[in-house]
mmCIF file of C-alpha atoms in Angstrom:
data_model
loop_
_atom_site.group_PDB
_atom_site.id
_atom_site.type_symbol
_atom_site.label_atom_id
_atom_site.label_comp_id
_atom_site.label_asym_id
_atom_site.label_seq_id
_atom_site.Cartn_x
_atom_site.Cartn_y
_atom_site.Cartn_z
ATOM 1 C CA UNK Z 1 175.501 87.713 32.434
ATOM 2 C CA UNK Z 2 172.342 87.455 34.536
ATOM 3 C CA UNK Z 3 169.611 85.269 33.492
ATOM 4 C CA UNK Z 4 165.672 85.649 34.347
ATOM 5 C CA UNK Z 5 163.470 83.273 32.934
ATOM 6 C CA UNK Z 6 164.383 83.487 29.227
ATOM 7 C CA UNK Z 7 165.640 86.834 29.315
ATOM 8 C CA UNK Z 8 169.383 86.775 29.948
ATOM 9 C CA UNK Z 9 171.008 90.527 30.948
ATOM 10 C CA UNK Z 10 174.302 92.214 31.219
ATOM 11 C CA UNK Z 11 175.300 92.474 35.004
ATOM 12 C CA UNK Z 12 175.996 96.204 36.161
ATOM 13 C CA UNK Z 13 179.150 96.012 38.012
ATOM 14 C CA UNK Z 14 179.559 93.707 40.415
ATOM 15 C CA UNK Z 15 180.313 94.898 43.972
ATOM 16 C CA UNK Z 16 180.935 91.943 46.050
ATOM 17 C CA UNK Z 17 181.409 88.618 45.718
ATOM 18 C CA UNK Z 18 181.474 85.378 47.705
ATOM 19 C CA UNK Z 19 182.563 81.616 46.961
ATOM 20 C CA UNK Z 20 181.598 78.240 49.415
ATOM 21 C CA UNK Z 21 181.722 74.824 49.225
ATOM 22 C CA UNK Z 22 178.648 72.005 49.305
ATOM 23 C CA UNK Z 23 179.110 68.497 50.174
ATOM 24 C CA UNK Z 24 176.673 65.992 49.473
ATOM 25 C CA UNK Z 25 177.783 62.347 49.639
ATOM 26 C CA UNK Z 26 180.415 61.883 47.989
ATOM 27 C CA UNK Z 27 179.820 64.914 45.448
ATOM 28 C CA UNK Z 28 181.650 68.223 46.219
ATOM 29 C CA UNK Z 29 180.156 71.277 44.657
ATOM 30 C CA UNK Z 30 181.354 75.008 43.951
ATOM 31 C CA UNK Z 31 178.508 77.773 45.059
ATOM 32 C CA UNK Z 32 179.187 81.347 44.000
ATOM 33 C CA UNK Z 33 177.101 84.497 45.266
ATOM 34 C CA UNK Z 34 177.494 87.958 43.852
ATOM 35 C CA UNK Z 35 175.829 91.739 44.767
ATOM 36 C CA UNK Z 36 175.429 94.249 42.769
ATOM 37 C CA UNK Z 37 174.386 97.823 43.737
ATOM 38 C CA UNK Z 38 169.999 96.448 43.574
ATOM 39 C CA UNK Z 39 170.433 92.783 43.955
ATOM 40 C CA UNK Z 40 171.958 89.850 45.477
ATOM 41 C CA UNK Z 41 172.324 86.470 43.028
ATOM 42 C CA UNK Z 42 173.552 83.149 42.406
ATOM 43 C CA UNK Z 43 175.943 81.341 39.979
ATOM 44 C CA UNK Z 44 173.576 79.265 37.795
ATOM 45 C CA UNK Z 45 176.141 76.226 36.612
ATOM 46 C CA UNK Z 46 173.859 74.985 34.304
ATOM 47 C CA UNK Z 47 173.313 78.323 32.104
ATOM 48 C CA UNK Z 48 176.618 79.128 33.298
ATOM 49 C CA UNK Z 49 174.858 82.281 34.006
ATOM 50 C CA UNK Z 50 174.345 84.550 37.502
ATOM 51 C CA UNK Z 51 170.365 84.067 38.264
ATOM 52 C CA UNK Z 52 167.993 85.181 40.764
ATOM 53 C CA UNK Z 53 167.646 82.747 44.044
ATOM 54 C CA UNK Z 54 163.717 82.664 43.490
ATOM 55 C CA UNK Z 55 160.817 84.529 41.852
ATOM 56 C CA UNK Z 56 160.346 87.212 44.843
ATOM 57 C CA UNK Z 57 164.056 87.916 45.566
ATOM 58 C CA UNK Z 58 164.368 91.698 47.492
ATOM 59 C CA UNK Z 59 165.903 94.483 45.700
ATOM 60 C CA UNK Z 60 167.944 97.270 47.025
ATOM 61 C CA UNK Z 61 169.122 100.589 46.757
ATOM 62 C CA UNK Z 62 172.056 101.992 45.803
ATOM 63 C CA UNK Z 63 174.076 99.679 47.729
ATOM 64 C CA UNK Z 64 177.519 100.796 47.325
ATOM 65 C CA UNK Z 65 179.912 97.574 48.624
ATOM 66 C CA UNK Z 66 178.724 94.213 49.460
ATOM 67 C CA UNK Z 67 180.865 92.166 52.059
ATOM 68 C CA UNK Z 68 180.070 87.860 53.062
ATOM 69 C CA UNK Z 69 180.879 85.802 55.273
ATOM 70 C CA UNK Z 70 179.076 82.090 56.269
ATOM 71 C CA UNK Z 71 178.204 81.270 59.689
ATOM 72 C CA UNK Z 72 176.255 78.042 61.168
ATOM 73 C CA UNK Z 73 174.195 78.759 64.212
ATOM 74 C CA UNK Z 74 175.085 75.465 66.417
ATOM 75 C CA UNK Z 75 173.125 72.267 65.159
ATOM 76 C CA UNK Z 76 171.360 74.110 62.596
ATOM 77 C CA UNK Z 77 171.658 75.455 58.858
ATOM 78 C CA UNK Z 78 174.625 77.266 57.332
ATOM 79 C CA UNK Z 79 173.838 80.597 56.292
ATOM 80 C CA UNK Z 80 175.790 83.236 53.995
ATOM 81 C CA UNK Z 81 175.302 86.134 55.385
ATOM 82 C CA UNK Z 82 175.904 89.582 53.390
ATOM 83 C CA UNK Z 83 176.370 93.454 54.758
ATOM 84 C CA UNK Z 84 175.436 96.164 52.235
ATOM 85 C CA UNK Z 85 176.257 99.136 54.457
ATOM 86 C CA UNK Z 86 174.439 101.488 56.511
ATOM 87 C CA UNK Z 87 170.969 102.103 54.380
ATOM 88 C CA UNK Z 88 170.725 98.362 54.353
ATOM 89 C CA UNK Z 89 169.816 95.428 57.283
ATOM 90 C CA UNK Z 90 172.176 92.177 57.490
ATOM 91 C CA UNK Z 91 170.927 89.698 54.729
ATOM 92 C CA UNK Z 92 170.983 86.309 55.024
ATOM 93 C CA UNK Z 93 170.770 83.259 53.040
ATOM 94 C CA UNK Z 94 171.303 79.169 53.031
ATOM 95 C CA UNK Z 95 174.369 78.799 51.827
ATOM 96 C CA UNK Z 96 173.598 75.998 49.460
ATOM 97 C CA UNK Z 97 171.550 79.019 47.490
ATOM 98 C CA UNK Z 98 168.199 76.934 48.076
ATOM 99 C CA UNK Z 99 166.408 79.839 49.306
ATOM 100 C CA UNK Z 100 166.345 84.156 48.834
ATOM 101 C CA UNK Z 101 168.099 86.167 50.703
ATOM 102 C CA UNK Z 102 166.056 87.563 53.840
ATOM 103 C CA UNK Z 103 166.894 90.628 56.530
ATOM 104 C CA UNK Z 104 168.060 89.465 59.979
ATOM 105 C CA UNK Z 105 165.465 91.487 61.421
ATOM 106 C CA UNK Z 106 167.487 92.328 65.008
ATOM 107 C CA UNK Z 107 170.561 93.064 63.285
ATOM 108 C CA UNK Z 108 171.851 96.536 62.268
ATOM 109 C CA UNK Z 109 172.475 98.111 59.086
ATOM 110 C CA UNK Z 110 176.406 97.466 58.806
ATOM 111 C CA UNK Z 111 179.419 98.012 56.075
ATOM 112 C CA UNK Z 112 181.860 95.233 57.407
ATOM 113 C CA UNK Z 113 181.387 92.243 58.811
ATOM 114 C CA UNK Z 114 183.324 88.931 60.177
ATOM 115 C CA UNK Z 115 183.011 85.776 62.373
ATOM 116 C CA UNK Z 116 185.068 86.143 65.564
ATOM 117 C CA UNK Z 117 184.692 82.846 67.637
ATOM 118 C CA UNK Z 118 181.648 81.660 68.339
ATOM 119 C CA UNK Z 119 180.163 85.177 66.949
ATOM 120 C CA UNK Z 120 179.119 87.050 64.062
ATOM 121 C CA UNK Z 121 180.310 90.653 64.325
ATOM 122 C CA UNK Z 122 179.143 94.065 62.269
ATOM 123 C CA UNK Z 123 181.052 97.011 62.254
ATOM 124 C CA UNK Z 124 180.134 100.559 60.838
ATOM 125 C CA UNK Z 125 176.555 100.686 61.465
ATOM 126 C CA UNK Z 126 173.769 102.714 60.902
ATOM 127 C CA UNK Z 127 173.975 104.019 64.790
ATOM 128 C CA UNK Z 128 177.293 105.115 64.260
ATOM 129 C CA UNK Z 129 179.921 104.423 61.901
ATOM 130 C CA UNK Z 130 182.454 103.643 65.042
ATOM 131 C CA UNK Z 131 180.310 101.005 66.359
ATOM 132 C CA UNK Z 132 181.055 97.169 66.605
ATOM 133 C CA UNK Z 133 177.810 95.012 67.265
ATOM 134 C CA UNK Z 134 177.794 91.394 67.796
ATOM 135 C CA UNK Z 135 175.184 88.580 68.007
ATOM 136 C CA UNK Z 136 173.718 86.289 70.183
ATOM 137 C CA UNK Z 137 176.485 83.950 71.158
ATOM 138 C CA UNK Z 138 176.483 80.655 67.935
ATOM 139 C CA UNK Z 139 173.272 82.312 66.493
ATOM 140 C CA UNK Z 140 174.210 84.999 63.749
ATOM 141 C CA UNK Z 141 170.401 85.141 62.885
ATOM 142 C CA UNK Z 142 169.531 86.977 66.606
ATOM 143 C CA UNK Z 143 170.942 90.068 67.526
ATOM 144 C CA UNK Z 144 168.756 91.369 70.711
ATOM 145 C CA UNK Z 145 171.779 93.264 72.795
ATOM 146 C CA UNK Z 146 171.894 92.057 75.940
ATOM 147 C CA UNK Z 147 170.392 88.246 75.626
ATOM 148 C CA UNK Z 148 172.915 85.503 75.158
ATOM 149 C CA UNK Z 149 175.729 87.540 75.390
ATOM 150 C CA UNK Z 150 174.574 90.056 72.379
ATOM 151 C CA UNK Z 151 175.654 93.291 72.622
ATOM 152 C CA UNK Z 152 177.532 96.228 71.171
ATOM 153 C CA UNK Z 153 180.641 98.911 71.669
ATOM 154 C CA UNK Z 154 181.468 102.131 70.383
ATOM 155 C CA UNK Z 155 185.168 102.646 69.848
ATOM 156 C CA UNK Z 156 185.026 105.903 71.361
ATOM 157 C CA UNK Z 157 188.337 107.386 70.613
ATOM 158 C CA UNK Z 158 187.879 106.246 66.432
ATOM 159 C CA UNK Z 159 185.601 108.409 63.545
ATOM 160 C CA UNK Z 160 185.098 105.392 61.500
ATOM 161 C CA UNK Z 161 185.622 101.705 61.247
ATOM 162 C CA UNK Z 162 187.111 101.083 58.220
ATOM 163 C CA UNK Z 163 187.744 97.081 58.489
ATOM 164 C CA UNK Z 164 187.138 94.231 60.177
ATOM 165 C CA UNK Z 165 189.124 91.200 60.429
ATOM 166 C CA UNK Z 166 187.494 87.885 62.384
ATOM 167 C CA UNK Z 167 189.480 84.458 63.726
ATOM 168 C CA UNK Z 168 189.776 83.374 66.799
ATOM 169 C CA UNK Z 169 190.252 86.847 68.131
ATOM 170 C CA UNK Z 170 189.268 89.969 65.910
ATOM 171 C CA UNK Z 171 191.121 92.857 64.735
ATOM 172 C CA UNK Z 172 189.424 96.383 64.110
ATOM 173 C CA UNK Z 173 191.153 98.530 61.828
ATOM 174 C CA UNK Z 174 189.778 102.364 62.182
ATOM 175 C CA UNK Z 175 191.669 105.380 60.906
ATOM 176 C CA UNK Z 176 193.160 105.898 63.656
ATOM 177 C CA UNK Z 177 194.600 102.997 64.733
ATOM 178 C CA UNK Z 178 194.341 98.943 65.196
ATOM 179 C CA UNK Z 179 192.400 97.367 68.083
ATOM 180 C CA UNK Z 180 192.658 93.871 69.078
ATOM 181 C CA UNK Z 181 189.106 92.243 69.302
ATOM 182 C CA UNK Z 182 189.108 89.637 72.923
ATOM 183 C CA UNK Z 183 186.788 87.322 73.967
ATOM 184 C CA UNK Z 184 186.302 87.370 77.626
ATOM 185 C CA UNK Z 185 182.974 86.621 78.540
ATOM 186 C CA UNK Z 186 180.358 88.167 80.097
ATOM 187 C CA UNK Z 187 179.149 90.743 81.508
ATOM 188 C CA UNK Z 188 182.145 92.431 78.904
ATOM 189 C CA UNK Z 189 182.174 90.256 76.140
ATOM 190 C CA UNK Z 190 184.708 91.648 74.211
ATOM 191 C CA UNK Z 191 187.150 93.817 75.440
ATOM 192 C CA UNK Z 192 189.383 96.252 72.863
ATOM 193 C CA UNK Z 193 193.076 96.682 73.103
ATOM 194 C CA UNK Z 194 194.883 98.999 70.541
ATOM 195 C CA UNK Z 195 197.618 97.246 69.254
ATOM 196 C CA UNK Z 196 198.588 100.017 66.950
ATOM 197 C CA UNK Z 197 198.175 104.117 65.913
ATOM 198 C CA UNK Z 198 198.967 103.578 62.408
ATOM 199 C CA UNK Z 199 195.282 103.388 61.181
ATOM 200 C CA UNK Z 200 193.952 102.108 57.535
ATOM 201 C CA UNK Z 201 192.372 105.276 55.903
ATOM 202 C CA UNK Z 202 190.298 103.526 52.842
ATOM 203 C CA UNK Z 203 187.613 100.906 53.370
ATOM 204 C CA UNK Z 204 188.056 98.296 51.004
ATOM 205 C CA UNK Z 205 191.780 98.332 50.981
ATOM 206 C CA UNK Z 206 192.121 95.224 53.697
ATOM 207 C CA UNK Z 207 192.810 91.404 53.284
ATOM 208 C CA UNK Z 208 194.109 89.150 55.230
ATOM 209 C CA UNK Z 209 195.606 85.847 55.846
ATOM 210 C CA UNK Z 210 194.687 85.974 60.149
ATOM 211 C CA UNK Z 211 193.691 88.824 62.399
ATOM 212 C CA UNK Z 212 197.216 88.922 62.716
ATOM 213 C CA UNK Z 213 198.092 89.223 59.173
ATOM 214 C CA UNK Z 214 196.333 91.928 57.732
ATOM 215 C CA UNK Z 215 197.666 94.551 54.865
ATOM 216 C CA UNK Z 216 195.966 97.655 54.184
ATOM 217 C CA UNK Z 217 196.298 101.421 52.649
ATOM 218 C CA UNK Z 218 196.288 104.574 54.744
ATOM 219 C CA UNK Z 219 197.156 108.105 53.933
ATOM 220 C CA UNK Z 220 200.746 107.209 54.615
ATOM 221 C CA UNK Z 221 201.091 104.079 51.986
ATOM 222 C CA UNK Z 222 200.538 100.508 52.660
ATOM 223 C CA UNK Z 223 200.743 98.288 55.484
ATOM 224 C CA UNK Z 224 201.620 95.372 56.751
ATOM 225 C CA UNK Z 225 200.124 94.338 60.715
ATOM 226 C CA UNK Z 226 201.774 91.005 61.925
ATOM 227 C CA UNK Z 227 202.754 89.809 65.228
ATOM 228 C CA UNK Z 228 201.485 93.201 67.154
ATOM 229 C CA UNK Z 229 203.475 95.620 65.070
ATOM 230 C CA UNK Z 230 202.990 97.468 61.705
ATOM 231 C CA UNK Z 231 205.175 97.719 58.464
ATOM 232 C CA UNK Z 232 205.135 100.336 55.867
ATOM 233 C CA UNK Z 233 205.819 98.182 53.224
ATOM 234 C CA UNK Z 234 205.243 100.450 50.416
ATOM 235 C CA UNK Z 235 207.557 102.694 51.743
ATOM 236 C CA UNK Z 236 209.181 105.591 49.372
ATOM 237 C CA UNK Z 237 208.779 104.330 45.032
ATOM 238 C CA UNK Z 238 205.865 101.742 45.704
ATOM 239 C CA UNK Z 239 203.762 104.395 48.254
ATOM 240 C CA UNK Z 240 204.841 107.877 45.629
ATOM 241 C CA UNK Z 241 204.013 105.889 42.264
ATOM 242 C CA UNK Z 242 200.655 105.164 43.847
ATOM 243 C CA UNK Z 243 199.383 108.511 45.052
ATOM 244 C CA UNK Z 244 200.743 109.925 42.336
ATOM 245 C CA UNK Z 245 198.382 107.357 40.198
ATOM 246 C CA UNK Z 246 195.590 107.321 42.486
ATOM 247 C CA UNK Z 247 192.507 109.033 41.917
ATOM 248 C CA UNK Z 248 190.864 109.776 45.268
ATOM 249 C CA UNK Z 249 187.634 110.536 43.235
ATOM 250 C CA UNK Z 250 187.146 106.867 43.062
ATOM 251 C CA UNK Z 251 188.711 105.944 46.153
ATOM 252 C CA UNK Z 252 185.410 103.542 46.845
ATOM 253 C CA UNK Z 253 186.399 101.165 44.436
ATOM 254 C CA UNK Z 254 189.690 99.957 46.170
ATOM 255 C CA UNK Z 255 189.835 96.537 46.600
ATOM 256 C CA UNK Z 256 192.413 94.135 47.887
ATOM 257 C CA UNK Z 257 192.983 90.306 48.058
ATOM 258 C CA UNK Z 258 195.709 87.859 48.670
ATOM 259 C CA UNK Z 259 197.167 85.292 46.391
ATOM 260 C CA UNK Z 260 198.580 82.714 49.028
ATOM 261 C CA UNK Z 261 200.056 80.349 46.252
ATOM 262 C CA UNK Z 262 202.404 83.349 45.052
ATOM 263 C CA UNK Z 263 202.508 85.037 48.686
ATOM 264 C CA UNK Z 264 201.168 88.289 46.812
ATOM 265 C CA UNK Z 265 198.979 91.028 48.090
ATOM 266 C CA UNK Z 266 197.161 92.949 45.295
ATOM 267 C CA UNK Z 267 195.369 96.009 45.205
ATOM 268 C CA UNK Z 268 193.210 97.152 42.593
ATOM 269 C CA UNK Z 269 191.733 101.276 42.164
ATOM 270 C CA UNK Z 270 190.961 103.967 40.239
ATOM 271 C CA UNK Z 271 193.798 105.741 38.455
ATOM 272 C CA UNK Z 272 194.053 109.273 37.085
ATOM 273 C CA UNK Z 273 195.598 107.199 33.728
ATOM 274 C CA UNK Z 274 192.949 105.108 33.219
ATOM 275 C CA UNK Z 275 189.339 105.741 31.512
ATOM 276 C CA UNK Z 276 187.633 103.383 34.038
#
């Protein structure tokens, strides 16, 4: 439930959402953040209720997936920072939840989004949805290309970027294949190695322990990247019971996360037997 003022609402479905932890003294505190397809809001623990950040929080549009990650410029505050996709610009907020979110004005409208050393990195922009853009080098909040290291690539042999994976290197899953993310330094940056043809087909459908650990769904069943090569590990009943199953009508509603305490990967869609 959301609560405003004294009015408390039923949230429309939630399409993101993003845990972190505070430490003050000797207290240690849970903060949860959520996004929705108009707003962007915080877990309220003493309502036990989701609640705006402030008064004059933004709204959106239609926003159809929300990704987060948190990033600390160097000596300064840590931020959350959340991509809504490609009719949206990079929000931002403390991640403490003291403040409302705000746009990173130089950044680009993007659908995924990571940390990759000492950057913050967007993928599937608004420019082109094959593009990776990065910022300024341990400042996620300025993106100018071409000061402090900023700058951007088009993966010019890939439609679509369909997940991003950050770490100490990166890993950029398109549909048609992997590419390794490297740090080099300038006047590159980043250079991009394909590490693998067997591309991920359905945004959404990645998690990931490490950039190398990632699983993921393409056309061909799911998939399993580790140590430079790529498993089908869905291969035959697991990969025929699902597209049999599947309904491709909802195929934006994949999602995927890892249980690391039962070393399971689940997947959750839309299925042909199922109302919802």
């Amino acid at each position: 439930e959301q609560v405003t003022g004294s009015t408390t609402t039923a949230i429309p479905e939630i399409l993101g959402i993003y845990s972190t932890v505070e430490v003050t003294g000797a207290d240690i505190e849970a903060r949860t953040y959520i996004g929705t397809a108009s707003r962007l809001l915080k877990y309220d623990t003493l309502q036990s209720k989701f609640a705006e950040f402030t008064s004059s929080d933004p709204t959106y549009t239609n926003i159809p997936r929300w990704q987060f990650v948190e990033f600390a410029t160097t000596g300064g505050t840590r931020y959350v920072y959340a991509a809504g996709g490609s009719s949206v610009t990079l929000q931002r907020f403390p991640s403490d939840g003291t403040a409302a979110p705000a746009a990173v004005t130089t950044a680009p409208n993007a659908t995924h989004l990571a940390v990759v050393g000492r950057f913050l990195v967007c993928a599937n922009t608004s420019n082109s949805e094959a593009e990776i853009r990065w910022s300024q080098i341990d400042d996620g909040g300025t993106w100018t290309i071409g000061s402090n290291q900023a700058d951007a690539q088009i993966i010019a042999d890939a439609s679509e970027v369909t997940g991003l994976v950050g770490g100490e290197t990166g890993l950029v899953l398109t549909r048609e294949g992997l590419l390794r993310m490297q740090y080099v330094g300038a006047p590159l940056v980043f250079t991009f190695d394909k590490v693998s043809n067997l591309g991920c087909d359905f945004p959404g459908s990645v998690a990931a322990r490490s950039s190398d650990e990632v699983y993921y769904l393409s056309e061909d069943g799911f998939h399993r990247y580790a140590g430079g090569q790529v498993a089908n590990i869905g291969a035959q009943r697991v990969n025929d019971f699902f597209f049999s199953d599947f309904d491709r009508d909802a195929a934006s509603r994949i999602a995927c996360t890892i249980d690391p305490v039962r070393s399971l990967v689940v997947w959750s869609y839309g299925s042909k037997s199922a109302d919802t």
